[in-house]
Amino acid sequence: MNSNTFRMPGRRSAAAAASVALAAAAPLAFAAPAHATGGSDGRASAVVLRTGLDVSLLNKTVHVPLKTSLNEVQAPVSAEKTALTVQVEGVDQGRPFNVLRADVASAKATADREKAEGSTTLAHAKVHVPGLPLLSLIEVEKVTARAVCVAGGKPVAESNVLGTVRVLGKKVTLTAGGTTRVEVPGVGDVALDLSRTETTSRTAAATALELKVSVNPLKLNVAEVEGAVTLAAATCEAPGPAPAGPADVKPQTGVEPAAPGVDEPASSGSESLAVTGGSTSTPYAAAGAIALLATGAGAVALARRRARD
């Protein structure tokens, strides 16, 4: 009788331990892994003026590269610049030389995980090159460029040249999508490309004006200038997508649906207890089952040991 009195609590303890093991294993069986959230920032840039010129002085005995930019900005770090002049040294007999003067010269670039945008505006501007102190290489009333890339959207590139444009003192009519050539005897020639835009599935680029320059004033070889000048340019790259995460794991309460064209098996009347197929929860359920068996077996062994004592 005393033996039965001690064995009954042992069996109840084993059952209670098994219940605790089941409760602990259940969350393990159906826990879903965490998802990574958010994508990468987009990228954008903008510049008012960029030059890549080679200046030859004194009958080409001295070569001075004239590579400079005005108000060049880049994002993800949002930035904006509004300087109105750019000055260089060493190309005008040791004196400072103003390459550009403008009433408005602004460049802005912003980027985050939703949108990237670059934009530029240049108004009432004159660009000079060495050898032509009194004659502008180009004068513009207003030029703009804008590139916008929205996450998941189609990139947009826009550029505009508004008002009068003068090249080497001559008023010119620009051709959209083509090249305009201006030749001035005794001075040089300039080729202009107007409003160039390019887009891909994730990027956009816009340039208001791009000039190819060849200047040798009066063929005196005092200052010969060759190269390229860009006015108002902007680019963008769309924000990247969020990294792909594992699929959500959900508890299974019935038989998975059969593939199209495949006959479903006959119901056994206990569908709610069946879990079939290679579900993503299978490894978690297996781990929970192993933990349950191990814990239950330990509880039973402990109860029996107490009963014998």
XYZ file of C-alpha atoms in Angstrom:
309
model
C 0.000 0.000 0.000
C 2.809 2.327 0.939
C 4.527 1.444 -2.330
C 1.411 2.473 -4.318
C 1.167 5.661 -2.283
C 4.650 6.705 -3.413
C 4.316 5.471 -7.047
C 1.175 7.480 -7.861
C 2.782 10.883 -7.259
C 5.742 9.721 -9.355
C 3.480 8.991 -12.345
C 1.715 12.309 -11.915
C 5.105 14.041 -11.828
C 6.093 12.296 -15.054
C 2.874 13.437 -16.736
C 3.369 16.964 -15.481
C 6.953 16.973 -16.724
C 5.814 15.733 -20.125
C 3.219 18.522 -20.263
C 5.885 21.100 -19.429
C 8.166 19.634 -22.111
C 5.377 19.869 -24.697
C 4.664 23.487 -23.755
C 8.355 24.344 -24.061
C 8.798 22.470 -27.351
C 5.733 23.952 -29.086
C 7.132 27.454 -29.526
C 10.363 25.937 -30.780
C 8.536 23.909 -33.411
C 6.815 26.867 -35.045
C 9.114 29.827 -34.364
C 9.692 31.915 -37.533
C 13.166 33.313 -38.258
C 13.537 37.119 -38.173
C 13.532 39.034 -41.464
C 16.109 41.658 -42.444
C 14.397 44.968 -43.133
C 15.251 47.955 -45.310
C 17.408 48.314 -48.420
C 20.437 50.399 -49.291
C 20.461 54.143 -49.902
C 20.341 55.438 -53.430
C 23.065 57.610 -54.965
C 22.957 60.986 -56.681
C 25.321 63.644 -57.979
C 25.150 67.096 -59.536
C 27.629 69.593 -60.947
C 27.267 73.087 -62.413
C 30.491 73.118 -64.460
C 33.164 70.564 -65.249
C 36.166 71.164 -67.494
C 38.689 68.778 -68.956
C 40.888 71.083 -71.017
C 44.507 71.037 -72.114
C 46.038 74.511 -72.360
C 49.200 74.912 -74.435
C 51.245 78.066 -73.887
C 54.118 79.644 -75.785
C 53.913 77.666 -79.000
C 53.133 74.430 -77.100
C 56.306 74.585 -75.033
C 54.197 74.592 -71.830
C 51.169 72.352 -71.198
C 48.811 73.148 -68.352
C 45.838 70.878 -67.652
C 42.720 72.830 -66.789
C 40.582 70.321 -64.928
C 38.159 71.890 -62.532
C 34.550 71.783 -61.386
C 32.077 74.145 -59.761
C 29.517 73.118 -57.143
C 30.037 69.378 -57.507
C 28.038 67.427 -54.902
C 27.300 63.772 -54.204
C 24.850 61.859 -52.001
C 23.908 59.665 -49.854
C 25.179 62.567 -47.729
C 22.781 65.303 -48.838
C 24.592 68.394 -50.071
C 24.006 71.699 -51.801
C 26.443 74.276 -53.184
C 25.813 77.707 -54.691
C 29.202 79.277 -55.534
C 28.954 81.714 -58.458
C 32.531 81.727 -59.777
C 35.381 79.299 -60.355
C 38.957 80.546 -60.542
C 42.156 78.736 -61.524
C 45.853 79.566 -61.308
C 48.786 79.124 -63.661
C 47.095 79.493 -67.051
C 47.162 83.280 -67.553
C 50.775 84.389 -67.047
C 50.566 83.747 -63.321
C 47.394 85.723 -62.788
C 44.159 84.165 -61.397
C 41.795 83.285 -64.217
C 38.002 83.168 -63.922
C 36.597 80.237 -65.859
C 32.959 80.931 -65.002
C 30.822 83.739 -63.628
C 27.074 83.383 -63.055
C 24.126 85.032 -61.335
C 22.745 81.632 -60.280
C 24.780 78.450 -59.967
C 23.361 75.766 -57.705
C 23.755 72.012 -57.432
C 21.881 69.713 -55.056
C 22.000 65.978 -54.379
C 19.876 63.964 -51.940
C 19.486 60.226 -51.417
C 17.866 57.855 -48.939
C 16.131 54.463 -49.033
C 13.124 55.870 -50.868
C 14.546 58.188 -53.546
C 17.751 59.605 -55.025
C 17.774 62.946 -56.831
C 20.364 65.253 -58.375
C 19.543 68.699 -59.780
C 21.438 71.671 -61.194
C 20.510 75.212 -62.243
C 22.772 77.724 -63.974
C 21.560 81.193 -65.040
C 23.112 84.229 -66.736
C 26.481 82.539 -66.981
C 29.653 83.154 -69.021
C 32.440 80.625 -69.515
C 35.951 81.803 -70.486
C 39.079 79.956 -71.592
C 42.685 81.226 -71.632
C 43.625 83.281 -74.668
C 40.180 84.862 -74.965
C 40.032 87.428 -72.163
C 37.297 89.530 -73.762
C 35.329 86.875 -75.660
C 33.236 84.247 -73.888
C 33.505 80.646 -74.965
C 29.775 80.350 -74.229
C 27.044 82.475 -72.675
C 23.726 81.015 -71.488
C 20.566 82.529 -70.037
C 19.466 79.420 -68.165
C 20.236 75.709 -68.210
C 18.951 72.990 -65.893
C 19.456 69.263 -65.366
C 17.579 66.855 -63.117
C 17.761 63.101 -62.473
C 15.294 61.300 -60.174
C 15.389 57.615 -59.182
C 12.587 56.314 -56.928
C 12.772 52.870 -55.355
C 10.706 50.497 -57.473
C 9.904 53.199 -60.047
C 11.146 54.225 -63.480
C 14.121 56.641 -63.391
C 13.597 60.091 -64.931
C 16.198 62.346 -66.583
C 15.447 65.904 -67.733
C 17.591 68.736 -69.094
C 16.668 72.108 -70.538
C 18.387 75.015 -72.253
C 16.260 78.137 -72.020
C 16.761 81.483 -73.691
C 19.626 82.683 -75.850
C 22.922 80.831 -76.227
C 26.045 82.526 -77.643
C 29.205 80.668 -78.616
C 32.389 82.643 -79.320
C 30.218 85.745 -79.555
C 27.786 84.257 -82.083
C 24.121 83.603 -81.311
C 23.346 79.978 -82.108
C 20.263 77.857 -82.567
C 20.721 74.501 -80.904
C 19.365 71.227 -82.254
C 17.799 68.838 -79.754
C 19.331 65.389 -79.914
C 22.056 66.529 -82.314
C 25.380 68.372 -82.495
C 25.661 72.063 -83.325
C 28.997 73.303 -84.686
C 30.213 76.874 -84.430
C 33.325 78.047 -86.292
C 34.855 81.494 -85.947
C 37.789 82.179 -88.305
C 40.955 83.146 -86.495
C 39.503 82.067 -83.150
C 38.505 78.418 -83.193
C 35.563 76.055 -83.319
C 33.166 74.536 -80.815
C 30.819 71.549 -81.110
C 27.809 71.529 -78.757
C 25.596 68.604 -77.744
C 22.256 69.743 -76.338
C 20.162 68.181 -73.607
C 21.584 64.676 -73.393
C 19.647 62.216 -71.206
C 20.089 58.527 -70.490
C 18.115 56.083 -68.351
C 18.330 52.415 -67.416
C 16.136 50.308 -65.146
C 17.809 51.807 -62.038
C 19.833 54.851 -63.155
C 19.369 58.211 -64.876
C 21.735 60.901 -66.176
C 21.081 64.331 -67.643
C 23.431 66.936 -69.147
C 22.201 70.323 -70.338
C 25.198 71.217 -72.537
C 28.423 69.483 -73.461
C 31.031 71.333 -75.511
C 34.018 70.041 -77.453
C 36.429 72.922 -77.714
C 39.305 73.728 -80.059
C 40.512 77.308 -79.697
C 43.683 78.944 -81.011
C 43.098 82.735 -81.150
C 44.460 84.212 -84.371
C 46.792 81.211 -84.634
C 49.309 83.090 -82.492
C 50.034 80.003 -80.381
C 49.881 82.185 -77.287
C 47.229 79.934 -75.770
C 45.773 76.913 -77.520
C 42.913 75.158 -75.766
C 41.581 71.671 -76.507
C 39.111 69.531 -74.587
C 35.592 69.406 -73.182
C 33.318 71.547 -71.035
C 30.128 70.302 -69.355
C 27.405 72.635 -68.133
C 24.714 71.424 -65.705
C 24.795 67.669 -65.169
C 22.969 65.356 -62.745
C 22.866 61.612 -62.124
C 21.055 59.181 -59.819
C 20.924 55.506 -58.891
C 17.796 54.016 -57.339
C 17.875 52.716 -53.748
C 18.608 49.008 -53.541
C 15.935 46.466 -52.542
C 15.846 44.936 -49.073
C 17.944 41.772 -48.768
C 15.911 38.627 -49.407
C 14.978 36.879 -46.149
C 13.733 33.345 -45.456
C 10.036 32.634 -45.994
C 7.649 32.977 -43.057
C 7.071 29.739 -41.173
C 3.443 29.155 -40.209
C 1.849 26.326 -38.188
C 0.354 23.578 -40.334
C -3.222 22.577 -39.481
C -4.146 20.483 -42.498
C -2.930 18.626 -45.532
C -1.140 20.827 -48.033
C -3.152 21.337 -51.256
C -2.317 18.998 -54.084
C -0.526 20.339 -57.162
C -2.760 21.104 -60.195
C -3.617 17.982 -62.129
C -2.809 15.622 -59.252
C -5.625 13.718 -57.546
C -5.979 14.480 -53.852
C -5.828 11.497 -51.470
C -9.047 10.375 -49.813
C -9.816 12.016 -46.498
C -9.215 9.859 -43.440
C -11.481 11.898 -41.182
C -8.524 13.213 -39.167
C -7.047 15.808 -41.547
C -6.398 18.245 -38.716
C -3.756 15.898 -37.319
C -1.884 15.316 -40.587
C 1.155 17.315 -41.692
C 2.564 16.176 -45.024
C 5.121 17.362 -47.563
C 8.453 19.204 -47.203
C 7.155 22.219 -45.256
C 9.643 24.857 -44.070
C 8.470 24.132 -40.505
C 9.598 20.483 -40.667
C 13.105 21.036 -39.182
C 11.637 23.075 -36.307
C 8.941 20.444 -35.616
C 11.557 17.688 -35.617
C 13.711 19.611 -33.159
C 10.692 20.144 -30.899
C 9.810 16.459 -31.010
C 13.344 15.423 -30.023
C 13.334 17.872 -27.121
C 9.942 16.563 -26.028
C 11.044 12.913 -26.054
C 14.269 13.654 -24.206
C 12.531 15.688 -21.512
C 9.690 13.180 -21.102
C 12.070 10.230 -20.840
C 14.078 12.036 -18.197
C 10.952 12.824 -16.192
C 9.788 9.176 -16.271
C 13.210 7.905 -15.205
C 13.265 10.356 -12.309
C 9.804 9.264 -11.151
C 10.779 5.602 -11.196
C 13.942 6.308 -9.241
C 11.929 8.120 -6.565
C 9.478 5.211 -6.425
C 12.295 2.747 -5.739
C 13.825 4.911 -2.991
